[in-house]
Coordinates of C-alpha atoms in Angstrom, one line a residue:
Chain A
M1 CA 175.8 -129.1 -94.0
S2 CA 175.4 -128.5 -97.7
E3 CA 172.5 -126.8 -99.4
V4 CA 170.9 -127.7 -102.8
I5 CA 169.1 -124.7 -104.3
V6 CA 167.3 -124.1 -107.6
V7 CA 167.1 -120.7 -109.2
T8 CA 163.9 -120.4 -111.2
S9 CA 161.4 -117.9 -112.5
G10 CA 158.8 -119.3 -114.9
K11 CA 159.3 -116.5 -117.3
G12 CA 162.4 -116.3 -119.5
G13 CA 164.8 -113.5 -119.6
V14 CA 164.4 -112.2 -116.1
G15 CA 168.0 -113.1 -115.1
K16 CA 168.1 -116.6 -113.7
T17 CA 171.4 -117.3 -115.2
T18 CA 172.9 -114.0 -114.1
V19 CA 171.7 -114.5 -110.6
T20 CA 173.0 -118.0 -110.5
A21 CA 176.5 -117.0 -111.7
N22 CA 176.7 -114.0 -109.3
I23 CA 175.5 -115.9 -106.2
G24 CA 177.9 -118.7 -107.0
C25 CA 180.8 -116.3 -107.4
G26 CA 179.8 -114.4 -104.3
L27 CA 179.7 -117.6 -102.2
A28 CA 183.0 -118.7 -103.7
M29 CA 184.6 -115.3 -102.9
L30 CA 183.8 -116.0 -99.2
G31 CA 185.5 -119.3 -99.4
Y32 CA 182.6 -121.7 -99.8
K33 CA 182.8 -124.7 -102.1
V34 CA 180.2 -124.1 -104.8
V35 CA 179.1 -126.0 -107.9
L36 CA 176.7 -124.4 -110.4
V37 CA 174.6 -126.9 -112.4
D38 CA 173.2 -125.8 -115.7
A39 CA 169.8 -127.5 -116.2
D40 CA 168.9 -125.7 -119.4
T41 CA 169.9 -128.5 -121.8
G42 CA 169.8 -127.3 -125.4
L43 CA 169.8 -123.6 -124.4
R44 CA 172.7 -123.5 -122.0
N45 CA 174.1 -120.1 -121.1
L46 CA 175.7 -120.4 -117.7
D47 CA 179.0 -121.4 -119.2
V48 CA 179.0 -118.3 -121.4
V49 CA 178.1 -116.0 -118.6
L50 CA 181.0 -117.4 -116.5
G51 CA 183.4 -117.3 -119.4
M52 CA 183.9 -121.1 -119.3
E53 CA 182.4 -122.1 -122.7
N54 CA 185.7 -123.0 -124.2
R55 CA 186.6 -125.4 -121.4
I56 CA 183.7 -127.8 -121.8
V57 CA 184.6 -131.3 -122.8
F58 CA 182.1 -133.5 -121.0
D59 CA 178.7 -132.4 -119.7
L60 CA 175.8 -133.4 -117.6
T61 CA 174.3 -135.7 -120.3
D62 CA 177.7 -137.5 -120.7
V63 CA 177.6 -138.2 -117.0
I64 CA 174.1 -139.5 -117.2
E65 CA 175.0 -141.7 -120.2
E66 CA 178.1 -142.9 -118.3
K67 CA 180.5 -141.6 -120.9
C68 CA 182.5 -140.0 -118.1
R69 CA 182.6 -139.7 -114.4
L70 CA 180.9 -136.8 -112.6
R71 CA 184.3 -135.4 -111.6
Q72 CA 185.5 -135.2 -115.2
A73 CA 182.5 -133.0 -116.2
L74 CA 183.1 -130.4 -113.5
I75 CA 185.0 -127.3 -114.8
K76 CA 187.0 -125.3 -112.3
D77 CA 186.6 -121.5 -112.4
R78 CA 189.7 -119.6 -113.4
R79 CA 189.1 -116.9 -110.8
F80 CA 188.0 -118.9 -107.7
E81 CA 189.5 -122.2 -106.5
E82 CA 186.3 -123.4 -104.9
L83 CA 183.9 -122.6 -107.8
F84 CA 182.9 -125.3 -110.3
L85 CA 180.5 -125.6 -113.2
L86 CA 178.6 -128.7 -114.3
P87 CA 177.6 -127.7 -117.8
T88 CA 174.9 -129.4 -119.8
A89 CA 174.7 -130.3 -123.5
Q90 CA 173.8 -127.8 -126.2
T91 CA 173.2 -130.3 -129.0
K92 CA 170.5 -132.3 -127.1
D93 CA 167.1 -131.5 -125.7
K94 CA 165.5 -131.6 -122.3
S95 CA 164.6 -135.3 -122.6
A96 CA 168.3 -136.1 -122.1
V97 CA 167.9 -135.3 -118.4
T98 CA 165.2 -136.9 -116.3
P99 CA 164.1 -135.8 -112.8
K100 CA 165.6 -139.1 -111.5
D101 CA 169.0 -138.3 -113.1
M102 CA 169.0 -134.9 -111.5
Q103 CA 168.2 -136.3 -108.1
N104 CA 171.1 -138.7 -108.5
I105 CA 173.6 -136.0 -109.6
C106 CA 172.5 -133.5 -106.9
S107 CA 172.9 -136.1 -104.2
Q108 CA 176.4 -136.9 -105.4
L109 CA 177.4 -133.3 -105.7
R110 CA 176.2 -132.4 -102.2
E111 CA 178.7 -134.8 -100.7
H112 CA 181.5 -132.6 -102.0
F113 CA 180.2 -129.0 -102.0
D114 CA 178.8 -126.5 -99.5
Y115 CA 176.4 -125.2 -102.1
V116 CA 174.9 -126.9 -105.2
I117 CA 173.0 -124.2 -107.2
V118 CA 170.9 -125.4 -110.1
D119 CA 170.1 -122.9 -112.9
S120 CA 166.6 -123.9 -114.1
P121 CA 165.4 -123.3 -117.6
A122 CA 162.4 -121.0 -118.3
G123 CA 159.0 -122.6 -118.4
I124 CA 157.3 -125.2 -116.2
E125 CA 157.7 -128.3 -118.4
Q126 CA 160.1 -131.2 -118.4
G127 CA 163.3 -129.1 -118.0
F128 CA 161.9 -127.3 -115.0
Q129 CA 160.6 -130.6 -113.5
S130 CA 164.1 -132.1 -113.8
A131 CA 165.8 -128.9 -112.4
V132 CA 163.7 -129.0 -109.2
A133 CA 163.8 -132.7 -108.7
G134 CA 167.0 -132.9 -106.7
V135 CA 166.8 -129.7 -104.7
E136 CA 165.4 -128.7 -101.3
K137 CA 165.4 -124.9 -101.5
A138 CA 164.4 -122.4 -104.2
I139 CA 165.2 -118.9 -105.2
V140 CA 162.6 -117.3 -107.4
V141 CA 163.7 -114.5 -109.7
T142 CA 161.3 -111.9 -111.1
V143 CA 161.4 -108.4 -112.6
P144 CA 158.9 -105.7 -111.7
E145 CA 156.5 -106.5 -114.5
V146 CA 153.0 -107.9 -114.2
A147 CA 153.7 -110.9 -116.5
A148 CA 156.9 -111.9 -114.8
V149 CA 155.3 -111.6 -111.3
R150 CA 152.3 -113.7 -112.6
D151 CA 154.7 -116.4 -113.8
A152 CA 156.7 -116.3 -110.6
D153 CA 153.5 -116.8 -108.7
R154 CA 152.7 -119.9 -110.8
V155 CA 156.2 -121.3 -110.2
V156 CA 155.9 -120.8 -106.5
G157 CA 152.7 -122.9 -106.6
L158 CA 154.4 -125.6 -108.7
L159 CA 157.4 -125.7 -106.4
E160 CA 155.2 -126.6 -103.6
A161 CA 153.0 -129.0 -105.4
K162 CA 155.5 -130.9 -107.5
A163 CA 158.7 -130.7 -105.5
E164 CA 157.5 -130.0 -102.0
I165 CA 159.7 -126.9 -101.8
R166 CA 158.0 -124.4 -99.4
D167 CA 158.8 -120.8 -98.8
P168 CA 161.2 -120.0 -101.7
K169 CA 163.1 -116.8 -101.4
L170 CA 162.5 -113.9 -103.8
I171 CA 165.0 -111.8 -105.8
I172 CA 163.7 -108.8 -107.7
N173 CA 165.9 -108.0 -110.6
R174 CA 166.2 -104.9 -112.8
L175 CA 164.3 -102.5 -110.5
R176 CA 164.3 -98.9 -111.8
M177 CA 163.9 -96.8 -108.7
Q178 CA 163.1 -93.6 -110.7
M179 CA 160.2 -95.4 -112.5
V180 CA 158.9 -96.7 -109.2
Q181 CA 159.1 -93.2 -107.7
R182 CA 157.2 -91.8 -110.7
G183 CA 154.6 -94.5 -110.1
D184 CA 155.4 -96.2 -113.5
M185 CA 156.7 -99.4 -112.1
M186 CA 155.5 -102.0 -109.6
T187 CA 156.8 -101.3 -106.2
L188 CA 158.4 -103.9 -103.8
E189 CA 155.1 -103.7 -101.8
D190 CA 153.1 -104.5 -104.9
M191 CA 155.1 -107.6 -105.5
H192 CA 155.1 -108.6 -101.9
D193 CA 151.3 -108.3 -101.8
I194 CA 151.0 -110.8 -104.6
L195 CA 153.8 -113.3 -103.9
G196 CA 154.1 -113.0 -100.1
L197 CA 157.7 -114.4 -100.2
E198 CA 160.7 -113.4 -98.1
L199 CA 162.7 -110.9 -100.1
L200 CA 166.3 -112.1 -100.5
G201 CA 167.3 -109.0 -102.3
V202 CA 166.7 -106.4 -105.0
I203 CA 169.1 -105.8 -108.0
P204 CA 168.9 -102.3 -109.5
D205 CA 168.7 -102.1 -113.3
D206 CA 172.3 -101.5 -114.2
E207 CA 174.1 -101.5 -117.6
Q208 CA 177.2 -102.6 -115.9
V209 CA 175.6 -106.1 -115.5
V210 CA 175.2 -106.4 -119.3
I211 CA 178.8 -105.3 -119.9
A212 CA 180.2 -107.7 -117.2
T213 CA 177.9 -110.6 -118.4
N214 CA 179.0 -110.2 -122.0
R215 CA 182.6 -110.3 -120.9
G216 CA 182.1 -113.5 -118.9
D217 CA 182.9 -111.8 -115.5
P218 CA 180.0 -111.8 -113.1
I219 CA 179.3 -108.3 -111.7
V220 CA 179.6 -109.4 -108.1
I221 CA 183.4 -109.3 -108.6
N222 CA 183.2 -105.6 -109.3
E223 CA 183.4 -103.8 -105.9
N224 CA 182.3 -100.4 -107.3
S225 CA 179.0 -101.3 -108.9
L226 CA 175.7 -100.9 -107.2
S227 CA 174.4 -104.2 -108.6
G228 CA 177.6 -106.0 -107.6
R229 CA 177.0 -104.8 -104.0
A230 CA 173.4 -105.9 -104.2
F231 CA 174.5 -109.4 -105.1
K232 CA 177.1 -109.4 -102.2
D233 CA 174.2 -108.4 -99.9
I234 CA 172.1 -111.3 -101.2
V235 CA 174.9 -113.7 -100.6
R236 CA 175.3 -112.5 -97.0
R237 CA 171.5 -112.8 -96.4
M238 CA 171.7 -116.4 -97.7
L239 CA 174.3 -117.0 -95.0
G240 CA 171.9 -115.7 -92.4
E241 CA 173.2 -112.3 -91.8
P242 CA 170.6 -109.6 -91.3
V243 CA 171.6 -107.1 -94.1
P244 CA 169.2 -104.2 -94.6
L245 CA 168.0 -103.5 -98.1
M246 CA 170.3 -101.0 -99.9
N247 CA 168.9 -97.6 -100.4
L248 CA 168.6 -97.6 -104.2
E249 CA 167.6 -93.9 -104.3
N250 CA 171.2 -93.0 -103.9
G251 CA 171.8 -94.0 -107.5
E252 CA 169.3 -91.5 -108.7
G253 CA 171.8 -88.8 -109.6
F254 CA 171.8 -85.1 -108.9
F255 CA 169.9 -83.8 -111.9
N256 CA 167.1 -86.2 -111.6
R257 CA 166.8 -85.4 -107.9
L258 CA 166.8 -81.7 -108.8
R259 CA 164.1 -82.3 -111.5
R260 CA 162.0 -84.0 -108.9
I261 CA 162.5 -81.3 -106.4
I262 CA 161.4 -78.5 -108.8
G263 CA 158.5 -80.6 -109.9
L264 CA 159.6 -81.8 -113.4
G265 CA 160.2 -85.5 -112.5
Chain B
M1 CA 200.8 -128.3 -153.7
A2 CA 200.0 -127.1 -150.2
V3 CA 196.5 -128.5 -150.1
Q4 CA 197.5 -132.0 -151.1
H5 CA 200.3 -131.9 -148.6
A6 CA 198.1 -130.8 -145.7
L7 CA 195.5 -133.4 -146.3
N8 CA 197.9 -136.2 -147.1
G9 CA 196.6 -139.7 -146.9
L10 CA 193.0 -138.7 -146.3
N11 CA 192.1 -137.7 -149.8
D12 CA 190.3 -140.9 -150.5
S13 CA 188.0 -140.8 -147.5
P14 CA 184.3 -140.3 -148.1
T15 CA 183.3 -136.7 -147.6
V16 CA 180.1 -135.0 -146.7
L17 CA 179.2 -131.5 -147.8
V18 CA 177.1 -129.4 -145.5
E19 CA 175.6 -126.2 -147.0
G20 CA 174.5 -123.3 -144.8
I21 CA 175.2 -121.9 -141.3
L22 CA 175.6 -124.5 -138.6
R23 CA 173.8 -122.8 -135.7
S24 CA 174.1 -123.2 -131.9
G25 CA 172.8 -126.6 -130.8
Q26 CA 173.2 -128.1 -134.3
S27 CA 175.7 -130.8 -134.9
V28 CA 177.2 -132.8 -137.8
S29 CA 178.9 -136.1 -137.3
F30 CA 180.5 -138.2 -140.1
E31 CA 183.1 -141.0 -140.2
G32 CA 185.0 -139.4 -143.1
N33 CA 185.8 -135.7 -144.0
V34 CA 183.3 -132.9 -143.4
V35 CA 183.2 -129.7 -145.5
I36 CA 180.9 -127.0 -144.3
L37 CA 179.9 -124.5 -146.9
G38 CA 179.1 -121.7 -144.4
D39 CA 179.8 -120.7 -140.9
V40 CA 179.9 -122.8 -137.7
N41 CA 178.5 -120.7 -134.9
P42 CA 179.3 -120.9 -131.2
G43 CA 177.5 -123.8 -129.6
A44 CA 177.5 -125.8 -132.9
Q45 CA 179.5 -129.0 -133.1
V46 CA 181.2 -130.8 -136.0
T47 CA 182.6 -134.3 -135.4
A48 CA 184.5 -136.1 -138.2
G49 CA 186.6 -139.2 -138.5
G50 CA 188.8 -137.4 -141.0
N51 CA 189.4 -133.7 -141.8
V52 CA 187.1 -130.8 -141.3
V53 CA 187.1 -127.8 -143.7
V54 CA 184.9 -124.8 -142.9
M55 CA 184.4 -122.5 -145.9
G56 CA 183.4 -119.7 -143.6
V57 CA 184.0 -118.6 -140.0
L58 CA 184.5 -121.4 -137.5
R59 CA 183.3 -120.1 -134.1
G60 CA 182.0 -123.4 -132.6
T61 CA 183.6 -126.6 -131.6
V62 CA 185.2 -129.1 -134.1
H63 CA 186.5 -132.5 -133.5
A64 CA 188.6 -133.9 -136.4
G65 CA 190.1 -137.4 -136.4
A66 CA 187.5 -138.3 -133.8
A67 CA 188.3 -142.1 -134.1
G68 CA 191.9 -141.4 -133.1
N69 CA 193.5 -140.1 -136.3
E70 CA 196.2 -137.7 -135.3
Q71 CA 197.0 -136.7 -138.9
A72 CA 193.6 -135.1 -139.3
V73 CA 193.5 -131.4 -139.8
I74 CA 191.0 -128.6 -139.4
V75 CA 191.0 -125.8 -142.0
A76 CA 188.7 -122.7 -141.9
F77 CA 188.6 -119.4 -143.8
R78 CA 188.5 -117.8 -140.4
L79 CA 189.5 -119.9 -137.4
R80 CA 187.9 -118.4 -134.3
P81 CA 186.9 -121.7 -132.5
T82 CA 185.5 -122.2 -129.1
Q83 CA 187.4 -125.4 -128.9
L84 CA 189.4 -127.6 -131.4
R85 CA 189.9 -131.3 -130.9
I86 CA 192.1 -133.5 -133.0
A87 CA 192.1 -137.2 -132.1
N88 CA 192.7 -137.1 -128.3
Y89 CA 194.1 -133.6 -128.2
I90 CA 192.1 -130.6 -127.1
A91 CA 192.8 -126.9 -127.6
R92 CA 190.6 -124.1 -126.4
S93 CA 190.5 -120.4 -127.4
P94 CA 192.6 -118.2 -125.0
D95 CA 190.9 -116.1 -122.4
G96 CA 191.0 -112.3 -123.0
E97 CA 192.6 -110.7 -126.0
V98 CA 193.1 -112.9 -129.0
F99 CA 195.2 -112.4 -132.2
N100 CA 192.8 -113.0 -135.1
P101 CA 194.5 -112.9 -138.4
N102 CA 192.3 -112.2 -141.4
Q103 CA 193.2 -115.2 -143.5
P104 CA 192.5 -118.9 -143.7
E105 CA 194.3 -121.1 -141.1
I106 CA 195.0 -124.7 -140.5
A107 CA 195.1 -126.6 -137.2
R108 CA 196.9 -129.9 -136.8
V109 CA 198.8 -131.9 -134.2
R110 CA 202.5 -131.4 -134.0
D111 CA 204.7 -132.9 -131.3
G112 CA 201.7 -133.6 -129.1
I113 CA 200.0 -130.2 -129.3
V114 CA 197.5 -128.6 -131.5
V115 CA 199.3 -126.0 -133.7
I116 CA 197.5 -123.3 -135.8
E117 CA 199.2 -121.9 -138.9
A118 CA 198.4 -119.7 -141.8
F119 CA 196.9 -121.6 -144.7
P120 CA 198.3 -122.0 -147.3
P121 CA 201.6 -121.7 -145.5
S122 CA 203.0 -119.1 -147.9
G123 CA 200.4 -116.6 -146.8
E124 CA 202.7 -113.6 -147.1
R125 CA 203.0 -114.0 -150.9
Q126 CA 199.4 -113.3 -151.3
G127 CA 199.7 -110.0 -149.5
K128 CA 202.6 -108.8 -151.7
K129 CA 201.1 -109.5 -155.0

């Protein structure tokens, strides 16, 4: 039974592509057959984050224009046998992919994969409409900022209205526990109060993610990083395991804890 | 002369000159030769029926001899491409550490593979003088 999931956010720069890459790798690490679909035509990034940019010959728009078969456009990951990328075009714009095209592609892909994960573009226009057209589930990514949460809320409404996707799952990215503890950042409760979505996971703000992403190696591969473990937990929750939320306060460090104890924090 | 030798047989083709940096998402397509007076950035694409010369850093994707001409060549001041295609041959940049010589290079098809060499071939003479 395959699942077709879109990763979306409304606001740009909150980590949709990073989340897509890490969830995809995480599922593939557990042996699932996964295809990641980049729906951000004209501003594609998923190929770069996965370190696959130099392997692209055909893309989603070539499949749509029948210049190649779907199979020819799929790129196999060099690390995981069961992970594939369907890239999109960089030299075209969103009008090259219609919602109907995406429905068609997704229904073909689900025949061959356990998970089809679509990386949506930012925004709520044509690109978003196409990205959500062929999916049945959604993951909404946000960061603990008022603007991002507002946009996430808007997107949740649109998912329901336009694509009949109910109860998307929420991922909160780049949480800084120290700021939350100081009262300078929205807390998980604050965001839950507004969005009311089931929380799939929380990713701590972690410079290792930036380093790994720039290298083209998703952080989930790294056993030692806190954020990598957070992504692993997310994957397990997607599979239905009841994994408790990680205690992010452990990453606080001795000196900060000391500062807090003696009242400087 | 090395230049005439490398571009042998394609000198008469019409040539288009493109001035400026070709940025991500931009593309140039022409049936003859293409000369870029600037860099070609990652995500940009150049497609030519003939040769492609980049008078700058080539970081994007270039397809020379796109109509099937295996004699077509790609020359760049600095050759750091995402992908090179000549006729029906495709070469991609290696993963991980890459040897990047600081001199112009030429890519062409030899015995069924895309080969990259210093350009002009007598590159070491420049260094000694």
